[in-house]
Amino acid sequence: RADLWEIYDLDNKFEKMQLRRLRLEEIAQKLKSLLPKRKDVDLKLQRETPEHRAARVKLAGATLALDKTLNATSSALESVEAAREALETKEAQGAAASSSSTSSSGAAEEEGEVPTPAKEDPAHTMAVLAMKAELAAAQSHRDSMEVPTPAK
């Protein structure tokens, strides 16, 4: 029985190797069929003018700059959203604190203390965050305008 299992195992391995060999032959044929296309591409690249090359480099630089700008904008939007959430939680905490302190505020006014208003105005905070996001976007846009020139 052990011999039968060994023969069965070897037969399976042989079939797998045959399938691999067929697959490798298919890949080799496909690669051979792509060789003429590769030669055409190589010839086109050799015929490329310096202007085309410079334009391609400039386009690649602009693409990178655009990616940087998009990343900066998305991070600025995330920070604005985080600040907005923090502000909303702060307002909710302030509302909860003011509702519990309304009964004691009358006593505080009688003693001569002035109730303290909220330290930060929500509209002001949002305006500051919007300006910071705008500045970050402008900085990344300015950085994107500095396209490196190709070395000759």
PDB file of N, CA and C in Angstrom, residues 15-109:
ATOM      1  N   GLU A  15       1.999  15.509 -12.746  1.00  0.00           N
ATOM      2  CA  GLU A  15       0.943  16.283 -13.402  1.00  0.00           C
ATOM      3  C   GLU A  15       1.095  17.775 -13.113  1.00  0.00           C
ATOM      4  N   LYS A  16       1.409  18.109 -11.871  1.00  0.00           N
ATOM      5  CA  LYS A  16       1.609  19.519 -11.523  1.00  0.00           C
ATOM      6  C   LYS A  16       2.784  20.108 -12.287  1.00  0.00           C
ATOM      7  N   MET A  17       3.852  19.345 -12.402  1.00  0.00           N
ATOM      8  CA  MET A  17       5.022  19.845 -13.140  1.00  0.00           C
ATOM      9  C   MET A  17       4.689  20.017 -14.615  1.00  0.00           C
ATOM     10  N   GLN A  18       3.878  19.105 -15.178  1.00  0.00           N
ATOM     11  CA  GLN A  18       3.472  19.238 -16.578  1.00  0.00           C
ATOM     12  C   GLN A  18       2.647  20.512 -16.772  1.00  0.00           C
ATOM     13  N   LEU A  19       1.733  20.770 -15.822  1.00  0.00           N
ATOM     14  CA  LEU A  19       0.924  21.990 -15.915  1.00  0.00           C
ATOM     15  C   LEU A  19       1.799  23.235 -15.803  1.00  0.00           C
ATOM     16  N   ARG A  20       2.762  23.207 -14.913  1.00  0.00           N
ATOM     17  CA  ARG A  20       3.686  24.348 -14.780  1.00  0.00           C
ATOM     18  C   ARG A  20       4.476  24.556 -16.059  1.00  0.00           C
ATOM     19  N   ARG A  21       4.944  23.443 -16.653  1.00  0.00           N
ATOM     20  CA  ARG A  21       5.716  23.540 -17.888  1.00  0.00           C
ATOM     21  C   ARG A  21       4.864  24.154 -18.993  1.00  0.00           C
ATOM     22  N   LEU A  22       3.600  23.711 -19.103  1.00  0.00           N
ATOM     23  CA  LEU A  22       2.706  24.276 -20.115  1.00  0.00           C
ATOM     24  C   LEU A  22       2.476  25.766 -19.872  1.00  0.00           C
ATOM     25  N   ARG A  23       2.286  26.122 -18.617  1.00  0.00           N
ATOM     26  CA  ARG A  23       2.065  27.540 -18.280  1.00  0.00           C
ATOM     27  C   ARG A  23       3.302  28.364 -18.623  1.00  0.00           C
ATOM     28  N   LEU A  24       4.479  27.838 -18.315  1.00  0.00           N
ATOM     29  CA  LEU A  24       5.716  28.558 -18.646  1.00  0.00           C
ATOM     30  C   LEU A  24       5.892  28.695 -20.155  1.00  0.00           C
ATOM     31  N   GLU A  25       5.500  27.680 -20.901  1.00  0.00           N
ATOM     32  CA  GLU A  25       5.581  27.776 -22.362  1.00  0.00           C
ATOM     33  C   GLU A  25       4.628  28.855 -22.883  1.00  0.00           C
ATOM     34  N   GLU A  26       3.430  28.940 -22.295  1.00  0.00           N
ATOM     35  CA  GLU A  26       2.485  29.989 -22.691  1.00  0.00           C
ATOM     36  C   GLU A  26       3.057  31.372 -22.405  1.00  0.00           C
ATOM     37  N   ILE A  27       3.669  31.511 -21.240  1.00  0.00           N
ATOM     38  CA  ILE A  27       4.263  32.802 -20.872  1.00  0.00           C
ATOM     39  C   ILE A  27       5.400  33.146 -21.820  1.00  0.00           C
ATOM     40  N   ALA A  28       6.221  32.156 -22.166  1.00  0.00           N
ATOM     41  CA  ALA A  28       7.332  32.400 -23.092  1.00  0.00           C
ATOM     42  C   ALA A  28       6.809  32.842 -24.456  1.00  0.00           C
ATOM     43  N   GLN A  29       5.743  32.206 -24.941  1.00  0.00           N
ATOM     44  CA  GLN A  29       5.163  32.596 -26.225  1.00  0.00           C
ATOM     45  C   GLN A  29       4.627  34.027 -26.177  1.00  0.00           C
ATOM     46  N   LYS A  30       3.973  34.355 -25.074  1.00  0.00           N
ATOM     47  CA  LYS A  30       3.428  35.706 -24.939  1.00  0.00           C
ATOM     48  C   LYS A  30       4.556  36.737 -24.917  1.00  0.00           C
ATOM     49  N   LEU A  31       5.633  36.435 -24.190  1.00  0.00           N
ATOM     50  CA  LEU A  31       6.769  37.356 -24.146  1.00  0.00           C
ATOM     51  C   LEU A  31       7.405  37.512 -25.521  1.00  0.00           C
ATOM     52  N   LYS A  32       7.511  36.423 -26.259  1.00  0.00           N
ATOM     53  CA  LYS A  32       8.073  36.506 -27.606  1.00  0.00           C
ATOM     54  C   LYS A  32       7.190  37.358 -28.510  1.00  0.00           C
ATOM     55  N   SER A  33       5.877  37.261 -28.323  1.00  0.00           N
ATOM     56  CA  SER A  33       4.979  38.066 -29.158  1.00  0.00           C
ATOM     57  C   SER A  33       5.062  39.545 -28.799  1.00  0.00           C
ATOM     58  N   LEU A  34       5.482  39.857 -27.571  1.00  0.00           N
ATOM     59  CA  LEU A  34       5.584  41.257 -27.153  1.00  0.00           C
ATOM     60  C   LEU A  34       6.900  41.910 -27.576  1.00  0.00           C
ATOM     61  N   LEU A  35       7.881  41.129 -27.977  1.00  0.00           N
ATOM     62  CA  LEU A  35       9.179  41.697 -28.362  1.00  0.00           C
ATOM     63  C   LEU A  35       9.081  42.740 -29.469  1.00  0.00           C
ATOM     64  N   PRO A  36       8.339  42.509 -30.557  1.00  0.00           N
ATOM     65  CA  PRO A  36       8.251  43.558 -31.589  1.00  0.00           C
ATOM     66  C   PRO A  36       7.645  44.857 -31.055  1.00  0.00           C
ATOM     67  N   LYS A  37       6.646  44.738 -30.175  1.00  0.00           N
ATOM     68  CA  LYS A  37       6.053  45.943 -29.600  1.00  0.00           C
ATOM     69  C   LYS A  37       7.077  46.679 -28.756  1.00  0.00           C
ATOM     70  N   ARG A  38       7.880  45.945 -28.028  1.00  0.00           N
ATOM     71  CA  ARG A  38       8.910  46.559 -27.185  1.00  0.00           C
ATOM     72  C   ARG A  38       9.925  47.301 -28.053  1.00  0.00           C
ATOM     73  N   LYS A  39      10.294  46.700 -29.176  1.00  0.00           N
ATOM     74  CA  LYS A  39      11.240  47.359 -30.080  1.00  0.00           C
ATOM     75  C   LYS A  39      10.650  48.661 -30.620  1.00  0.00           C
ATOM     76  N   ASP A  40       9.352  48.648 -30.960  1.00  0.00           N
ATOM     77  CA  ASP A  40       8.698  49.869 -31.444  1.00  0.00           C
ATOM     78  C   ASP A  40       8.720  50.959 -30.379  1.00  0.00           C
ATOM     79  N   VAL A  41       8.436  50.578 -29.148  1.00  0.00           N
ATOM     80  CA  VAL A  41       8.444  51.555 -28.059  1.00  0.00           C
ATOM     81  C   VAL A  41       9.846  52.105 -27.864  1.00  0.00           C
ATOM     82  N   ASP A  42      10.843  51.233 -27.908  1.00  0.00           N
ATOM     83  CA  ASP A  42      12.224  51.694 -27.758  1.00  0.00           C
ATOM     84  C   ASP A  42      12.604  52.668 -28.865  1.00  0.00           C
ATOM     85  N   LEU A  43      12.187  52.380 -30.098  1.00  0.00           N
ATOM     86  CA  LEU A  43      12.489  53.285 -31.208  1.00  0.00           C
ATOM     87  C   LEU A  43      11.807  54.632 -31.016  1.00  0.00           C
ATOM     88  N   LYS A  44      10.569  54.615 -30.556  1.00  0.00           N
ATOM     89  CA  LYS A  44       9.862  55.876 -30.327  1.00  0.00           C
ATOM     90  C   LYS A  44      10.551  56.689 -29.242  1.00  0.00           C
ATOM     91  N   LEU A  45      11.016  56.020 -28.198  1.00  0.00           N
ATOM     92  CA  LEU A  45      11.715  56.737 -27.137  1.00  0.00           C
ATOM     93  C   LEU A  45      13.037  57.314 -27.632  1.00  0.00           C
ATOM     94  N   GLN A  46      13.699  56.601 -28.536  1.00  0.00           N
ATOM     95  CA  GLN A  46      14.955  57.116 -29.078  1.00  0.00           C
ATOM     96  C   GLN A  46      14.712  58.333 -29.961  1.00  0.00           C
ATOM     97  N   ARG A  47      13.569  58.350 -30.639  1.00  0.00           N
ATOM     98  CA  ARG A  47      13.250  59.478 -31.516  1.00  0.00           C
ATOM     99  C   ARG A  47      12.645  60.656 -30.765  1.00  0.00           C
ATOM    100  N   GLU A  48      12.465  60.519 -29.487  1.00  0.00           N
ATOM    101  CA  GLU A  48      11.861  61.581 -28.689  1.00  0.00           C
ATOM    102  C   GLU A  48      12.778  62.809 -28.670  1.00  0.00           C
ATOM    103  N   THR A  49      12.201  63.960 -28.893  1.00  0.00           N
ATOM    104  CA  THR A  49      12.984  65.194 -28.908  1.00  0.00           C
ATOM    105  C   THR A  49      13.212  65.679 -27.478  1.00  0.00           C
ATOM    106  N   PRO A  50      14.200  66.537 -27.294  1.00  0.00           N
ATOM    107  CA  PRO A  50      14.426  67.091 -25.957  1.00  0.00           C
ATOM    108  C   PRO A  50      13.212  67.858 -25.429  1.00  0.00           C
ATOM    109  N   GLU A  51      12.460  68.488 -26.347  1.00  0.00           N
ATOM    110  CA  GLU A  51      11.266  69.208 -25.918  1.00  0.00           C
ATOM    111  C   GLU A  51      10.224  68.247 -25.350  1.00  0.00           C
ATOM    112  N   HIS A  52      10.067  67.102 -26.040  1.00  0.00           N
ATOM    113  CA  HIS A  52       9.123  66.097 -25.546  1.00  0.00           C
ATOM    114  C   HIS A  52       9.563  65.575 -24.176  1.00  0.00           C
ATOM    115  N   ARG A  53      10.838  65.318 -24.054  1.00  0.00           N
ATOM    116  CA  ARG A  53      11.379  64.800 -22.794  1.00  0.00           C
ATOM    117  C   ARG A  53      11.162  65.821 -21.672  1.00  0.00           C
ATOM    118  N   ALA A  54      11.437  67.095 -21.978  1.00  0.00           N
ATOM    119  CA  ALA A  54      11.251  68.141 -20.970  1.00  0.00           C
ATOM    120  C   ALA A  54       9.778  68.273 -20.592  1.00  0.00           C
ATOM    121  N   ALA A  55       8.913  68.169 -21.588  1.00  0.00           N
ATOM    122  CA  ALA A  55       7.476  68.254 -21.304  1.00  0.00           C
ATOM    123  C   ALA A  55       7.025  67.072 -20.454  1.00  0.00           C
ATOM    124  N   ARG A  56       7.570  65.881 -20.737  1.00  0.00           N
ATOM    125  CA  ARG A  56       7.210  64.706 -19.952  1.00  0.00           C
ATOM    126  C   ARG A  56       7.682  64.856 -18.508  1.00  0.00           C
ATOM    127  N   VAL A  57       8.887  65.386 -18.322  1.00  0.00           N
ATOM    128  CA  VAL A  57       9.414  65.606 -16.974  1.00  0.00           C
ATOM    129  C   VAL A  57       8.581  66.659 -16.250  1.00  0.00           C
ATOM    130  N   LYS A  58       8.221  67.719 -16.974  1.00  0.00           N
ATOM    131  CA  LYS A  58       7.411  68.778 -16.368  1.00  0.00           C
ATOM    132  C   LYS A  58       6.037  68.244 -15.971  1.00  0.00           C
ATOM    133  N   LEU A  59       5.458  67.411 -16.816  1.00  0.00           N
ATOM    134  CA  LEU A  59       4.164  66.806 -16.504  1.00  0.00           C
ATOM    135  C   LEU A  59       4.269  65.909 -15.272  1.00  0.00           C
ATOM    136  N   ALA A  60       5.345  65.155 -15.178  1.00  0.00           N
ATOM    137  CA  ALA A  60       5.537  64.302 -14.001  1.00  0.00           C
ATOM    138  C   ALA A  60       5.689  65.157 -12.745  1.00  0.00           C
ATOM    139  N   GLY A  61       6.425  66.266 -12.857  1.00  0.00           N
ATOM    140  CA  GLY A  61       6.579  67.172 -11.715  1.00  0.00           C
ATOM    141  C   GLY A  61       5.263  67.800 -11.309  1.00  0.00           C
ATOM    142  N   ALA A  62       4.472  68.186 -12.302  1.00  0.00           N
ATOM    143  CA  ALA A  62       3.165  68.777 -11.999  1.00  0.00           C
ATOM    144  C   ALA A  62       2.240  67.746 -11.352  1.00  0.00           C
ATOM    145  N   THR A  63       2.342  66.511 -11.796  1.00  0.00           N
ATOM    146  CA  THR A  63       1.529  65.449 -11.193  1.00  0.00           C
ATOM    147  C   THR A  63       1.908  65.253  -9.739  1.00  0.00           C
ATOM    148  N   LEU A  64       3.200  65.238  -9.458  1.00  0.00           N
ATOM    149  CA  LEU A  64       3.651  65.106  -8.066  1.00  0.00           C
ATOM    150  C   LEU A  64       3.190  66.293  -7.228  1.00  0.00           C
ATOM    151  N   ALA A  65       3.282  67.488  -7.804  1.00  0.00           N
ATOM    152  CA  ALA A  65       2.848  68.681  -7.074  1.00  0.00           C
ATOM    153  C   ALA A  65       1.350  68.635  -6.798  1.00  0.00           C
ATOM    154  N   LEU A  66       0.598  68.159  -7.767  1.00  0.00           N
ATOM    155  CA  LEU A  66      -0.844  68.031  -7.569  1.00  0.00           C
ATOM    156  C   LEU A  66      -1.149  67.032  -6.457  1.00  0.00           C
ATOM    157  N   ASP A  67      -0.413  65.932  -6.432  1.00  0.00           N
ATOM    158  CA  ASP A  67      -0.600  64.955  -5.355  1.00  0.00           C
ATOM    159  C   ASP A  67      -0.296  65.573  -3.999  1.00  0.00           C
ATOM    160  N   LYS A  68       0.784  66.368  -3.930  1.00  0.00           N
ATOM    161  CA  LYS A  68       1.125  67.030  -2.666  1.00  0.00           C
ATOM    162  C   LYS A  68       0.013  67.989  -2.244  1.00  0.00           C
ATOM    163  N   THR A  69      -0.511  68.741  -3.214  1.00  0.00           N
ATOM    164  CA  THR A  69      -1.580  69.689  -2.917  1.00  0.00           C
ATOM    165  C   THR A  69      -2.822  68.967  -2.422  1.00  0.00           C
ATOM    166  N   LEU A  70      -3.167  67.882  -3.085  1.00  0.00           N
ATOM    167  CA  LEU A  70      -4.334  67.114  -2.661  1.00  0.00           C
ATOM    168  C   LEU A  70      -4.136  66.539  -1.266  1.00  0.00           C
ATOM    169  N   ASN A  71      -2.936  66.040  -0.987  1.00  0.00           N
ATOM    170  CA  ASN A  71      -2.662  65.506   0.351  1.00  0.00           C
ATOM    171  C   ASN A  71      -2.742  66.605   1.404  1.00  0.00           C
ATOM    172  N   ALA A  72      -2.178  67.777   1.090  1.00  0.00           N
ATOM    173  CA  ALA A  72      -2.221  68.885   2.049  1.00  0.00           C
ATOM    174  C   ALA A  72      -3.659  69.339   2.283  1.00  0.00           C
ATOM    175  N   THR A  73      -4.432  69.403   1.212  1.00  0.00           N
ATOM    176  CA  THR A  73      -5.826  69.818   1.349  1.00  0.00           C
ATOM    177  C   THR A  73      -6.622  68.812   2.167  1.00  0.00           C
ATOM    178  N   SER A  74      -6.409  67.536   1.892  1.00  0.00           N
ATOM    179  CA  SER A  74      -7.163  66.531   2.648  1.00  0.00           C
ATOM    180  C   SER A  74      -6.750  66.522   4.110  1.00  0.00           C
ATOM    181  N   SER A  75      -5.459  66.708   4.395  1.00  0.00           N
ATOM    182  CA  SER A  75      -5.041  66.757   5.800  1.00  0.00           C
ATOM    183  C   SER A  75      -5.582  68.011   6.479  1.00  0.00           C
ATOM    184  N   ALA A  76      -5.642  69.123   5.736  1.00  0.00           N
ATOM    185  CA  ALA A  76      -6.219  70.344   6.311  1.00  0.00           C
ATOM    186  C   ALA A  76      -7.706  70.147   6.594  1.00  0.00           C
ATOM    187  N   LEU A  77      -8.398  69.496   5.681  1.00  0.00           N
ATOM    188  CA  LEU A  77      -9.818  69.226   5.904  1.00  0.00           C
ATOM    189  C   LEU A  77     -10.023  68.302   7.102  1.00  0.00           C
ATOM    190  N   GLU A  78      -9.137  67.317   7.240  1.00  0.00           N
ATOM    191  CA  GLU A  78      -9.236  66.420   8.393  1.00  0.00           C
ATOM    192  C   GLU A  78      -9.013  67.179   9.692  1.00  0.00           C
ATOM    193  N   SER A  79      -8.034  68.094   9.695  1.00  0.00           N
ATOM    194  CA  SER A  79      -7.776  68.852  10.916  1.00  0.00           C
ATOM    195  C   SER A  79      -8.935  69.801  11.225  1.00  0.00           C
ATOM    196  N   VAL A  80      -9.545  70.373  10.187  1.00  0.00           N
ATOM    197  CA  VAL A  80     -10.708  71.235  10.406  1.00  0.00           C
ATOM    198  C   VAL A  80     -11.861  70.405  10.972  1.00  0.00           C
ATOM    199  N   GLU A  81     -12.050  69.218  10.422  1.00  0.00           N
ATOM    200  CA  GLU A  81     -13.119  68.350  10.916  1.00  0.00           C
ATOM    201  C   GLU A  81     -12.860  67.936  12.361  1.00  0.00           C
ATOM    202  N   ALA A  82     -11.602  67.620  12.686  1.00  0.00           N
ATOM    203  CA  ALA A  82     -11.268  67.256  14.065  1.00  0.00           C
ATOM    204  C   ALA A  82     -11.495  68.438  15.001  1.00  0.00           C
ATOM    205  N   ALA A  83     -11.117  69.633  14.545  1.00  0.00           N
ATOM    206  CA  ALA A  83     -11.328  70.826  15.369  1.00  0.00           C
ATOM    207  C   ALA A  83     -12.818  71.098  15.544  1.00  0.00           C
ATOM    208  N   ARG A  84     -13.579  70.881  14.482  1.00  0.00           N
ATOM    209  CA  ARG A  84     -15.027  71.084  14.562  1.00  0.00           C
ATOM    210  C   ARG A  84     -15.636  70.110  15.584  1.00  0.00           C
ATOM    211  N   GLU A  85     -15.203  68.859  15.539  1.00  0.00           N
ATOM    212  CA  GLU A  85     -15.716  67.880  16.498  1.00  0.00           C
ATOM    213  C   GLU A  85     -15.317  68.254  17.921  1.00  0.00           C
ATOM    214  N   ALA A  86     -14.068  68.696  18.087  1.00  0.00           N
ATOM    215  CA  ALA A  86     -13.615  69.109  19.417  1.00  0.00           C
ATOM    216  C   ALA A  86     -14.415  70.309  19.901  1.00  0.00           C
ATOM    217  N   LEU A  87     -14.694  71.231  18.996  1.00  0.00           N
ATOM    218  CA  LEU A  87     -15.471  72.415  19.348  1.00  0.00           C
ATOM    219  C   LEU A  87     -16.897  72.033  19.737  1.00  0.00           C
ATOM    220  N   GLU A  88     -17.476  71.104  18.990  1.00  0.00           N
ATOM    221  CA  GLU A  88     -18.833  70.669  19.318  1.00  0.00           C
ATOM    222  C   GLU A  88     -18.879  69.990  20.679  1.00  0.00           C
ATOM    223  N   THR A  89     -17.882  69.167  20.979  1.00  0.00           N
ATOM    224  CA  THR A  89     -17.864  68.521  22.300  1.00  0.00           C
ATOM    225  C   THR A  89     -17.639  69.551  23.388  1.00  0.00           C
ATOM    226  N   LYS A  90     -16.799  70.553  23.088  1.00  0.00           N
ATOM    227  CA  LYS A  90     -16.552  71.610  24.068  1.00  0.00           C
ATOM    228  C   LYS A  90     -17.830  72.410  24.312  1.00  0.00           C
ATOM    229  N   GLU A  91     -18.571  72.697  23.226  1.00  0.00           N
ATOM    230  CA  GLU A  91     -19.832  73.418  23.368  1.00  0.00           C
ATOM    231  C   GLU A  91     -20.836  72.595  24.167  1.00  0.00           C
ATOM    232  N   ALA A  92     -20.857  71.289  23.907  1.00  0.00           N
ATOM    233  CA  ALA A  92     -21.780  70.423  24.644  1.00  0.00           C
ATOM    234  C   ALA A  92     -21.411  70.390  26.123  1.00  0.00           C
ATOM    235  N   GLN A  93     -20.109  70.336  26.406  1.00  0.00           N
ATOM    236  CA  GLN A  93     -19.669  70.357  27.800  1.00  0.00           C
ATOM    237  C   GLN A  93     -19.990  71.705  28.428  1.00  0.00           C
ATOM    238  N   GLY A  94     -19.811  72.771  27.660  1.00  0.00           N
ATOM    239  CA  GLY A  94     -20.117  74.114  28.162  1.00  0.00           C
ATOM    240  C   GLY A  94     -21.601  74.271  28.427  1.00  0.00           C
ATOM    241  N   ALA A  95     -22.426  73.714  27.554  1.00  0.00           N
ATOM    242  CA  ALA A  95     -23.875  73.791  27.749  1.00  0.00           C
ATOM    243  C   ALA A  95     -24.276  73.001  28.985  1.00  0.00           C
ATOM    244  N   ALA A  96     -23.644  71.854  29.180  1.00  0.00           N
ATOM    245  CA  ALA A  96     -23.952  71.046  30.365  1.00  0.00           C
ATOM    246  C   ALA A  96     -23.495  71.770  31.624  1.00  0.00           C
ATOM    247  N   ALA A  97     -22.333  72.403  31.556  1.00  0.00           N
ATOM    248  CA  ALA A  97     -21.814  73.131  32.713  1.00  0.00           C
ATOM    249  C   ALA A  97     -22.659  74.370  32.994  1.00  0.00           C
ATOM    250  N   SER A  98     -23.119  75.062  31.955  1.00  0.00           N
ATOM    251  CA  SER A  98     -23.913  76.276  32.172  1.00  0.00           C
ATOM    252  C   SER A  98     -25.294  75.932  32.717  1.00  0.00           C
ATOM    253  N   SER A  99     -25.842  74.800  32.310  1.00  0.00           N
ATOM    254  CA  SER A  99     -27.155  74.424  32.837  1.00  0.00           C
ATOM    255  C   SER A  99     -27.057  74.041  34.305  1.00  0.00           C
ATOM    256  N   SER A 100     -25.925  73.475  34.706  1.00  0.00           N
ATOM    257  CA  SER A 100     -25.765  73.123  36.121  1.00  0.00           C
ATOM    258  C   SER A 100     -25.352  74.334  36.948  1.00  0.00           C
ATOM    259  N   SER A 101     -24.765  75.337  36.311  1.00  0.00           N
ATOM    260  CA  SER A 101     -24.302  76.504  37.061  1.00  0.00           C
ATOM    261  C   SER A 101     -25.322  77.638  37.081  1.00  0.00           C
ATOM    262  N   THR A 102     -26.450  77.495  36.402  1.00  0.00           N
ATOM    263  CA  THR A 102     -27.445  78.575  36.408  1.00  0.00           C
ATOM    264  C   THR A 102     -28.015  78.791  37.796  1.00  0.00           C
ATOM    265  N   SER A 103     -28.142  77.743  38.558  1.00  0.00           N
ATOM    266  CA  SER A 103     -28.660  77.910  39.916  1.00  0.00           C
ATOM    267  C   SER A 103     -27.633  78.581  40.810  1.00  0.00           C
ATOM    268  N   SER A 104     -26.341  78.345  40.553  1.00  0.00           N
ATOM    269  CA  SER A 104     -25.312  78.957  41.392  1.00  0.00           C
ATOM    270  C   SER A 104     -24.884  80.317  40.871  1.00  0.00           C
ATOM    271  N   SER A 105     -25.243  80.673  39.623  1.00  0.00           N
ATOM    272  CA  SER A 105     -24.800  81.960  39.082  1.00  0.00           C
ATOM    273  C   SER A 105     -25.489  83.118  39.782  1.00  0.00           C
ATOM    274  N   GLY A 106     -26.702  82.933  40.201  1.00  0.00           N
ATOM    275  CA  GLY A 106     -27.394  83.991  40.943  1.00  0.00           C
ATOM    276  C   GLY A 106     -26.681  84.276  42.243  1.00  0.00           C
ATOM    277  N   ALA A 107     -26.207  83.247  42.907  1.00  0.00           N
ATOM    278  CA  ALA A 107     -25.470  83.434  44.156  1.00  0.00           C
ATOM    279  C   ALA A 107     -24.135  84.092  43.884  1.00  0.00           C
ATOM    280  N   ALA A 108     -23.512  83.762  42.747  1.00  0.00           N
ATOM    281  CA  ALA A 108     -22.216  84.355  42.429  1.00  0.00           C
ATOM    282  C   ALA A 108     -22.377  85.832  42.130  1.00  0.00           C
ATOM    283  N   GLU A 109     -23.464  86.217  41.464  1.00  0.00           N
ATOM    284  CA  GLU A 109     -23.668  87.626  41.166  1.00  0.00           C
ATOM    285  C   GLU A 109     -23.955  88.412  42.444  1.00  0.00           C
TER     286      GLU A 109
END
